[in-house]
PDB file of C-alpha atoms in Angstrom:
ATOM      1  CA  MET A   1     -36.931  21.231 -43.874  1.00 94.00           C
ATOM      2  CA  GLU A   2     -39.101  18.791 -42.840  1.00 97.00           C
ATOM      3  CA  LEU A   3     -40.781  16.953 -46.532  1.00 98.00           C
ATOM      4  CA  THR A   4     -42.052  13.981 -44.276  1.00 96.00           C
ATOM      5  CA  PRO A   5     -42.106  12.846 -40.529  1.00 94.00           C
ATOM      6  CA  ASN A   6     -39.439  10.635 -41.695  1.00 96.00           C
ATOM      7  CA  LEU A   7     -37.799  12.692 -44.236  1.00 98.00           C
ATOM      8  CA  HIS A   8     -35.729  15.881 -43.991  1.00 98.00           C
ATOM      9  CA  ALA A   9     -33.784  18.374 -46.337  1.00 98.00           C
ATOM     10  CA  PHE A  10     -31.066  20.428 -45.265  1.00 98.00           C
ATOM     11  CA  LEU A  11     -30.574  22.668 -48.411  1.00 98.00           C
ATOM     12  CA  TRP A  12     -27.937  24.911 -49.249  1.00 98.00           C
ATOM     13  CA  THR A  13     -29.234  27.944 -50.795  1.00 95.00           C
ATOM     14  CA  SER A  14     -25.933  30.684 -50.560  1.00 94.00           C
ATOM     15  CA  PRO A  15     -24.914  31.922 -53.832  1.00 90.00           C
ATOM     16  CA  GLY A  16     -21.479  32.581 -52.599  1.00 92.00           C
ATOM     17  CA  ALA A  17     -20.216  29.480 -51.737  1.00 94.00           C
ATOM     18  CA  ASN A  18     -20.741  26.201 -53.696  1.00 95.00           C
ATOM     19  CA  ASN A  19     -22.018  23.267 -51.617  1.00 98.00           C
ATOM     20  CA  CYS A  20     -24.484  20.566 -51.687  1.00 98.00           C
ATOM     21  CA  ASN A  21     -28.088  19.620 -50.338  1.00 98.00           C
ATOM     22  CA  THR A  22     -28.100  17.014 -47.414  1.00 98.00           C
ATOM     23  CA  TYR A  23     -30.919  14.927 -47.017  1.00 98.00           C
ATOM     24  CA  LEU A  24     -31.875  12.926 -44.068  1.00 98.00           C
ATOM     25  CA  ILE A  25     -33.978   9.774 -43.386  1.00 98.00           C
ATOM     26  CA  ARG A  26     -35.164   8.609 -40.088  1.00 97.00           C
ATOM     27  CA  SER A  27     -36.821   5.561 -39.097  1.00 96.00           C
ATOM     28  CA  PRO A  28     -37.696   3.781 -35.689  1.00 95.00           C
ATOM     29  CA  GLU A  29     -34.482   1.429 -36.465  1.00 96.00           C
ATOM     30  CA  LYS A  30     -31.802   3.721 -38.053  1.00 98.00           C
ATOM     31  CA  THR A  31     -30.815   7.273 -39.205  1.00 98.00           C
ATOM     32  CA  ILE A  32     -29.181   8.009 -42.711  1.00 98.00           C
ATOM     33  CA  LEU A  33     -27.439  10.782 -43.948  1.00 98.00           C
ATOM     34  CA  ILE A  34     -26.962  11.667 -47.485  1.00 99.00           C
ATOM     35  CA  ASP A  35     -24.513  13.699 -48.849  1.00 98.00           C
ATOM     36  CA  PRO A  36     -22.831  15.662 -45.750  1.00 98.00           C
ATOM     37  CA  GLY A  37     -21.123  18.316 -48.037  1.00 98.00           C
ATOM     38  CA  HIS A  38     -18.357  20.479 -47.309  1.00 96.00           C
ATOM     39  CA  ALA A  39     -16.667  20.504 -43.835  1.00 95.00           C
ATOM     40  CA  ALA A  40     -16.371  24.339 -43.588  1.00 95.00           C
ATOM     41  CA  TYR A  41     -20.185  24.792 -44.270  1.00 97.00           C
ATOM     42  CA  PHE A  42     -21.745  21.747 -42.158  1.00 97.00           C
ATOM     43  CA  ASP A  43     -23.344  24.209 -39.528  1.00 97.00           C
ATOM     44  CA  HIS A  44     -26.495  24.672 -41.499  1.00 96.00           C
ATOM     45  CA  VAL A  45     -26.979  20.565 -41.026  1.00 98.00           C
ATOM     46  CA  ARG A  46     -25.621  20.307 -37.869  1.00 98.00           C
ATOM     47  CA  GLN A  47     -28.232  22.889 -36.709  1.00 97.00           C
ATOM     48  CA  GLY A  48     -30.899  21.417 -38.653  1.00 97.00           C
ATOM     49  CA  LEU A  49     -29.513  17.740 -36.428  1.00 98.00           C
ATOM     50  CA  ASP A  50     -30.082  19.660 -33.794  1.00 98.00           C
ATOM     51  CA  ARG A  51     -33.624  21.016 -34.335  1.00 97.00           C
ATOM     52  CA  LEU A  52     -34.382  17.436 -34.670  1.00 97.00           C
ATOM     53  CA  GLY A  53     -33.016  16.548 -30.992  1.00 97.00           C
ATOM     54  CA  LEU A  54     -29.981  15.016 -33.162  1.00 97.00           C
ATOM     55  CA  SER A  55     -26.406  14.943 -33.213  1.00 97.00           C
ATOM     56  CA  THR A  56     -23.853  13.538 -35.711  1.00 97.00           C
ATOM     57  CA  GLY A  57     -23.411  10.518 -33.338  1.00 97.00           C
ATOM     58  CA  ASP A  58     -26.937   9.446 -33.674  1.00 97.00           C
ATOM     59  CA  VAL A  59     -26.156   9.189 -37.810  1.00 98.00           C
ATOM     60  CA  ASP A  60     -26.085   5.237 -38.377  1.00 98.00           C
ATOM     61  CA  LEU A  61     -24.617   5.875 -41.875  1.00 98.00           C
ATOM     62  CA  VAL A  62     -23.471   8.459 -44.329  1.00 98.00           C
ATOM     63  CA  ILE A  63     -24.016   7.832 -48.164  1.00 98.00           C
ATOM     64  CA  GLY A  64     -22.463   9.849 -50.647  1.00 98.00           C
ATOM     65  CA  THR A  65     -23.900   9.866 -54.205  1.00 98.00           C
ATOM     66  CA  HIS A  66     -20.168  10.236 -55.592  1.00 97.00           C
ATOM     67  CA  ALA A  67     -16.867  11.748 -54.457  1.00 95.00           C
ATOM     68  CA  HIS A  68     -16.829  15.335 -54.994  1.00 93.00           C
ATOM     69  CA  PRO A  69     -15.515  17.424 -52.153  1.00 92.00           C
ATOM     70  CA  ASP A  70     -18.972  19.606 -51.916  1.00 95.00           C
ATOM     71  CA  HIS A  71     -20.982  16.144 -51.598  1.00 97.00           C
ATOM     72  CA  ILE A  72     -18.733  13.890 -48.902  1.00 96.00           C
ATOM     73  CA  GLU A  73     -15.825  16.059 -47.762  1.00 94.00           C
ATOM     74  CA  ALA A  74     -17.602  16.810 -44.217  1.00 97.00           C
ATOM     75  CA  VAL A  75     -17.853  12.838 -43.435  1.00 97.00           C
ATOM     76  CA  ARG A  76     -14.503  13.246 -41.712  1.00 94.00           C
ATOM     77  CA  LEU A  77     -16.583  15.468 -39.345  1.00 96.00           C
ATOM     78  CA  PHE A  78     -18.287  12.061 -37.751  1.00 97.00           C
ATOM     79  CA  ASP A  79     -17.062   9.740 -35.266  1.00 95.00           C
ATOM     80  CA  ARG A  80     -16.367   6.850 -37.576  1.00 89.00           C
ATOM     81  CA  ALA A  81     -16.105   4.205 -34.815  1.00 92.00           C
ATOM     82  CA  SER A  82     -20.143   4.806 -34.468  1.00 94.00           C
ATOM     83  CA  THR A  83     -20.941   6.145 -38.080  1.00 98.00           C
ATOM     84  CA  LEU A  84     -20.264   4.059 -41.270  1.00 98.00           C
ATOM     85  CA  PHE A  85     -19.705   5.786 -44.624  1.00 98.00           C
ATOM     86  CA  ALA A  86     -20.730   4.194 -47.927  1.00 98.00           C
ATOM     87  CA  LEU A  87     -19.610   5.214 -51.727  1.00 98.00           C
ATOM     88  CA  HIS A  88     -19.460   3.159 -54.733  1.00 97.00           C
ATOM     89  CA  ALA A  89     -15.888   1.553 -55.664  1.00 97.00           C
ATOM     90  CA  ALA A  90     -15.465   3.855 -58.875  1.00 95.00           C
ATOM     91  CA  GLU A  91     -15.801   7.003 -56.742  1.00 94.00           C
ATOM     92  CA  TRP A  92     -12.936   5.973 -53.968  1.00 94.00           C
ATOM     93  CA  GLN A  93     -10.422   5.206 -56.760  1.00 91.00           C
ATOM     94  CA  LEU A  94     -11.546   8.870 -57.662  1.00 85.00           C
ATOM     95  CA  VAL A  95     -10.730  10.240 -54.221  1.00 85.00           C
ATOM     96  CA  GLU A  96      -7.305   8.220 -54.701  1.00 86.00           C
ATOM     97  CA  ALA A  97      -6.378   9.692 -57.855  1.00 83.00           C
ATOM     98  CA  MET A  98      -7.587  13.253 -56.225  1.00 78.00           C
ATOM     99  CA  GLY A  99      -5.364  12.004 -53.146  1.00 76.00           C
ATOM    100  CA  PRO A 100      -2.653  15.103 -53.722  1.00 79.00           C
ATOM    101  CA  TYR A 101      -4.810  17.881 -54.885  1.00 74.00           C
ATOM    102  CA  LEU A 102      -6.891  17.251 -51.525  1.00 78.00           C
ATOM    103  CA  LYS A 103      -3.838  17.581 -49.499  1.00 73.00           C
ATOM    104  CA  THR A 104      -2.275  20.598 -51.190  1.00 78.00           C
ATOM    105  CA  SER A 105      -5.515  22.581 -51.933  1.00 74.00           C
ATOM    106  CA  MET A 106      -7.722  21.054 -49.167  1.00 74.00           C
ATOM    107  CA  ASN A 107      -5.924  19.862 -46.427  1.00 79.00           C
ATOM    108  CA  VAL A 108      -7.889  16.525 -46.438  1.00 79.00           C
ATOM    109  CA  ASP A 109      -6.127  13.324 -45.971  1.00 84.00           C
ATOM    110  CA  PRO A 110      -7.996  10.995 -48.244  1.00 84.00           C
ATOM    111  CA  GLU A 111      -8.167   8.154 -45.795  1.00 85.00           C
ATOM    112  CA  GLU A 112     -10.483  10.215 -43.573  1.00 87.00           C
ATOM    113  CA  LEU A 113     -12.940   9.637 -46.683  1.00 91.00           C
ATOM    114  CA  ARG A 114     -12.277   6.000 -47.097  1.00 94.00           C
ATOM    115  CA  PRO A 115     -15.474   4.352 -47.081  1.00 97.00           C
ATOM    116  CA  ASP A 116     -16.635   1.438 -44.702  1.00 97.00           C
ATOM    117  CA  PHE A 117     -18.167  -0.813 -47.578  1.00 98.00           C
ATOM    118  CA  PHE A 118     -18.792   0.001 -51.178  1.00 98.00           C
ATOM    119  CA  LEU A 119     -21.986   0.647 -52.856  1.00 98.00           C
ATOM    120  CA  THR A 120     -23.309  -2.006 -55.369  1.00 97.00           C
ATOM    121  CA  GLU A 121     -26.135  -1.687 -57.752  1.00 97.00           C
ATOM    122  CA  GLY A 122     -29.629  -3.320 -56.067  1.00 98.00           C
ATOM    123  CA  ASP A 123     -31.176  -3.236 -52.395  1.00 98.00           C
ATOM    124  CA  LEU A 124     -29.514  -2.115 -49.462  1.00 98.00           C
ATOM    125  CA  SER A 125     -30.920  -2.449 -46.358  1.00 98.00           C
ATOM    126  CA  VAL A 126     -30.169  -0.621 -43.245  1.00 97.00           C
ATOM    127  CA  GLY A 127     -32.104  -1.497 -40.610  1.00 97.00           C
ATOM    128  CA  ASP A 128     -36.040  -1.032 -41.512  1.00 97.00           C
ATOM    129  CA  VAL A 129     -34.833   1.042 -44.279  1.00 98.00           C
ATOM    130  CA  VAL A 130     -34.594  -0.362 -47.809  1.00 98.00           C
ATOM    131  CA  LEU A 131     -32.868   1.755 -50.507  1.00 98.00           C
ATOM    132  CA  GLY A 132     -32.593   1.020 -54.260  1.00 98.00           C
ATOM    133  CA  VAL A 133     -29.057   1.838 -55.194  1.00 98.00           C
ATOM    134  CA  HIS A 134     -28.716   2.589 -59.062  1.00 98.00           C
ATOM    135  CA  HIS A 135     -25.410   3.167 -60.831  1.00 98.00           C
ATOM    136  CA  THR A 136     -25.763   6.236 -62.855  1.00 98.00           C
ATOM    137  CA  PRO A 137     -22.495   7.267 -64.025  1.00 98.00           C
ATOM    138  CA  GLY A 138     -21.999  10.381 -66.223  1.00 98.00           C
ATOM    139  CA  HIS A 139     -21.448  13.328 -63.763  1.00 97.00           C
ATOM    140  CA  ALA A 140     -18.934  10.733 -62.318  1.00 97.00           C
ATOM    141  CA  PRO A 141     -17.880   7.320 -63.012  1.00 96.00           C
ATOM    142  CA  GLY A 142     -19.110   5.830 -59.744  1.00 97.00           C
ATOM    143  CA  ALA A 143     -22.383   8.248 -59.198  1.00 98.00           C
ATOM    144  CA  VAL A 144     -25.264   6.588 -57.696  1.00 98.00           C
ATOM    145  CA  THR A 145     -28.862   7.346 -57.745  1.00 98.00           C
ATOM    146  CA  LEU A 146     -30.842   6.195 -54.445  1.00 98.00           C
ATOM    147  CA  TYR A 147     -34.373   5.379 -54.435  1.00 98.00           C
ATOM    148  CA  TRP A 148     -36.371   5.083 -51.163  1.00 98.00           C
ATOM    149  CA  PRO A 149     -39.638   3.034 -52.133  1.00 97.00           C
ATOM    150  CA  ALA A 150     -41.394   3.754 -48.819  1.00 96.00           C
ATOM    151  CA  GLY A 151     -40.936   7.487 -49.483  1.00 96.00           C
ATOM    152  CA  LYS A 152     -41.108   7.223 -53.135  1.00 97.00           C
ATOM    153  CA  ALA A 153     -38.212   9.167 -53.048  1.00 98.00           C
ATOM    154  CA  LEU A 154     -35.104   9.945 -55.784  1.00 98.00           C
ATOM    155  CA  PHE A 155     -31.837  11.197 -54.340  1.00 98.00           C
ATOM    156  CA  THR A 156     -30.214  11.764 -57.515  1.00 98.00           C
ATOM    157  CA  GLY A 157     -26.824  13.784 -56.225  1.00 98.00           C
ATOM    158  CA  ASP A 158     -25.729  15.767 -59.429  1.00 98.00           C
ATOM    159  CA  LEU A 159     -27.463  13.610 -62.348  1.00 98.00           C
ATOM    160  CA  ILE A 160     -30.654  15.586 -62.507  1.00 98.00           C
ATOM    161  CA  PHE A 161     -31.680  19.167 -60.539  1.00 98.00           C
ATOM    162  CA  LYS A 162     -34.964  21.011 -61.184  1.00 98.00           C
ATOM    163  CA  GLY A 163     -34.404  22.105 -64.751  1.00 97.00           C
ATOM    164  CA  GLY A 164     -31.124  20.946 -65.429  1.00 98.00           C
ATOM    165  CA  LEU A 165     -28.546  18.320 -65.258  1.00 98.00           C
ATOM    166  CA  GLY A 166     -25.275  17.358 -64.276  1.00 97.00           C
ATOM    167  CA  ARG A 167     -22.239  18.847 -65.742  1.00 96.00           C
ATOM    168  CA  THR A 168     -19.603  16.349 -67.751  1.00 96.00           C
ATOM    169  CA  ASP A 169     -16.442  17.847 -68.169  1.00 94.00           C
ATOM    170  CA  LEU A 170     -15.036  17.096 -64.856  1.00 89.00           C
ATOM    171  CA  PRO A 171     -12.913  13.861 -64.493  1.00 87.00           C
ATOM    172  CA  GLY A 172     -14.755  10.921 -65.302  1.00 90.00           C
ATOM    173  CA  GLY A 173     -17.626  12.655 -66.945  1.00 94.00           C
ATOM    174  CA  ASP A 174     -19.581  11.412 -69.999  1.00 97.00           C
ATOM    175  CA  GLY A 175     -22.608  12.937 -71.698  1.00 97.00           C
ATOM    176  CA  ARG A 176     -23.534   9.591 -73.262  1.00 98.00           C
ATOM    177  CA  GLN A 177     -24.178   7.864 -70.026  1.00 98.00           C
ATOM    178  CA  LEU A 178     -25.353  10.711 -68.103  1.00 98.00           C
ATOM    179  CA  LYS A 179     -28.647  10.601 -70.718  1.00 98.00           C
ATOM    180  CA  ASP A 180     -28.921   6.767 -70.420  1.00 98.00           C
ATOM    181  CA  SER A 181     -28.574   7.402 -66.729  1.00 98.00           C
ATOM    182  CA  ILE A 182     -31.713  10.015 -66.488  1.00 98.00           C
ATOM    183  CA  ARG A 183     -33.644   8.010 -68.820  1.00 98.00           C
ATOM    184  CA  ARG A 184     -33.633   5.152 -66.418  1.00 98.00           C
ATOM    185  CA  MET A 185     -34.420   7.041 -63.246  1.00 98.00           C
ATOM    186  CA  ALA A 186     -37.316   8.533 -65.180  1.00 98.00           C
ATOM    187  CA  ALA A 187     -38.724   5.245 -65.242  1.00 97.00           C
ATOM    188  CA  LEU A 188     -38.843   4.926 -61.326  1.00 97.00           C
ATOM    189  CA  GLU A 189     -42.257   6.246 -59.481  1.00 95.00           C
ATOM    190  CA  ALA A 190     -41.325   9.134 -57.711  1.00 98.00           C
ATOM    191  CA  GLU A 191     -42.992  11.829 -55.445  1.00 98.00           C
ATOM    192  CA  TRP A 192     -40.071  13.430 -54.510  1.00 98.00           C
ATOM    193  CA  LEU A 193     -37.036  14.342 -56.630  1.00 98.00           C
ATOM    194  CA  LEU A 194     -34.149  15.485 -54.137  1.00 98.00           C
ATOM    195  CA  SER A 195     -31.289  16.711 -55.918  1.00 98.00           C
ATOM    196  CA  GLY A 196     -27.777  17.668 -55.086  1.00 98.00           C
ATOM    197  CA  HIS A 197     -28.286  21.274 -55.718  1.00 98.00           C
ATOM    198  CA  GLY A 198     -31.247  23.713 -56.042  1.00 97.00           C
ATOM    199  CA  ASP A 199     -34.909  22.956 -55.336  1.00 98.00           C
ATOM    200  CA  VAL A 200     -36.774  20.063 -53.875  1.00 98.00           C
ATOM    201  CA  ILE A 201     -39.547  18.799 -56.343  1.00 98.00           C
ATOM    202  CA  HIS A 202     -42.830  17.053 -54.730  1.00 98.00           C
ATOM    203  CA  GLY A 203     -45.683  15.306 -56.796  1.00 98.00           C
ATOM    204  CA  THR A 204     -45.459  12.551 -59.082  1.00 98.00           C
ATOM    205  CA  GLU A 205     -46.522  14.761 -62.367  1.00 98.00           C
ATOM    206  CA  ALA A 206     -43.787  17.419 -61.458  1.00 98.00           C
ATOM    207  CA  VAL A 207     -41.365  15.076 -61.058  1.00 98.00           C
ATOM    208  CA  GLN A 208     -42.014  13.345 -64.139  1.00 98.00           C
ATOM    209  CA  GLU A 209     -42.112  16.559 -66.123  1.00 98.00           C
ATOM    210  CA  ASN A 210     -38.877  17.600 -64.876  1.00 98.00           C
ATOM    211  CA  PHE A 211     -37.470  14.641 -66.501  1.00 98.00           C
ATOM    212  CA  THR A 212     -39.273  15.551 -69.837  1.00 98.00           C
ATOM    213  CA  GLN A 213     -37.934  19.256 -69.942  1.00 98.00           C
ATOM    214  CA  VAL A 214     -34.652  18.539 -68.797  1.00 98.00           C
ATOM    215  CA  GLU A 215     -34.525  16.120 -71.735  1.00 98.00           C
ATOM    216  CA  ARG A 216     -36.260  17.886 -74.365  1.00 98.00           C
ATOM    217  CA  THR A 217     -34.090  21.279 -73.503  1.00 97.00           C
ATOM    218  CA  TRP A 218     -30.506  20.006 -72.860  1.00 97.00           C
ATOM    219  CA  PHE A 219     -30.018  16.305 -74.506  1.00 97.00           C
ATOM    220  CA  GLY A 220     -29.273  18.254 -77.462  1.00 95.00           C
ATOM    221  CA  TYR A 221     -25.848  19.932 -76.028  1.00 94.00           C
ATOM    222  CA  VAL A 222     -24.478  16.985 -74.165  1.00 93.00           C
TER     223      VAL A 222
END
């Protein structure tokens, strides 16, 4: 789905399997993919890339908003000699802790998920693309939200969705941190709210209304 000429969404809509939404920023200099999802369900992303005349080899950087397998496992389908992978350091610690589970349950070698560099709070420049990296723990200890000022796009991972918020009952989850993170991200001016699951929200007023609705509806239960 083309949101703008430089911004594309590969939304996961199957009700029968858990996977995440994937997003693509395409600039004259660099191509960035956010949250590649599960390897077994990567075909819808591959087909979306194909429609744009791209392949995995054209992606310069893959960013994981957090390390849950439904968001990053497919990074092992990329040629890591040409495509870099970035994740927050606290999330790599989570991957290392999950190592035995990944090997026995998913047949995934954690080393295939090792980042080339770690995300830190502040601006990340990738060629002509500048992304604001915000550490937003709550759903996961090293979760990040990415803000692309040029496109006024907010990539929230599993922090906040249309009408909902991330769960806190997984390892490293923290309800107080989640609420604080959501409130901080609500202060950013965004025309697009691009979450890890569910629908895209477009329009500054609609994005702000969603933040308000989520706080009003759900914060009392977290």
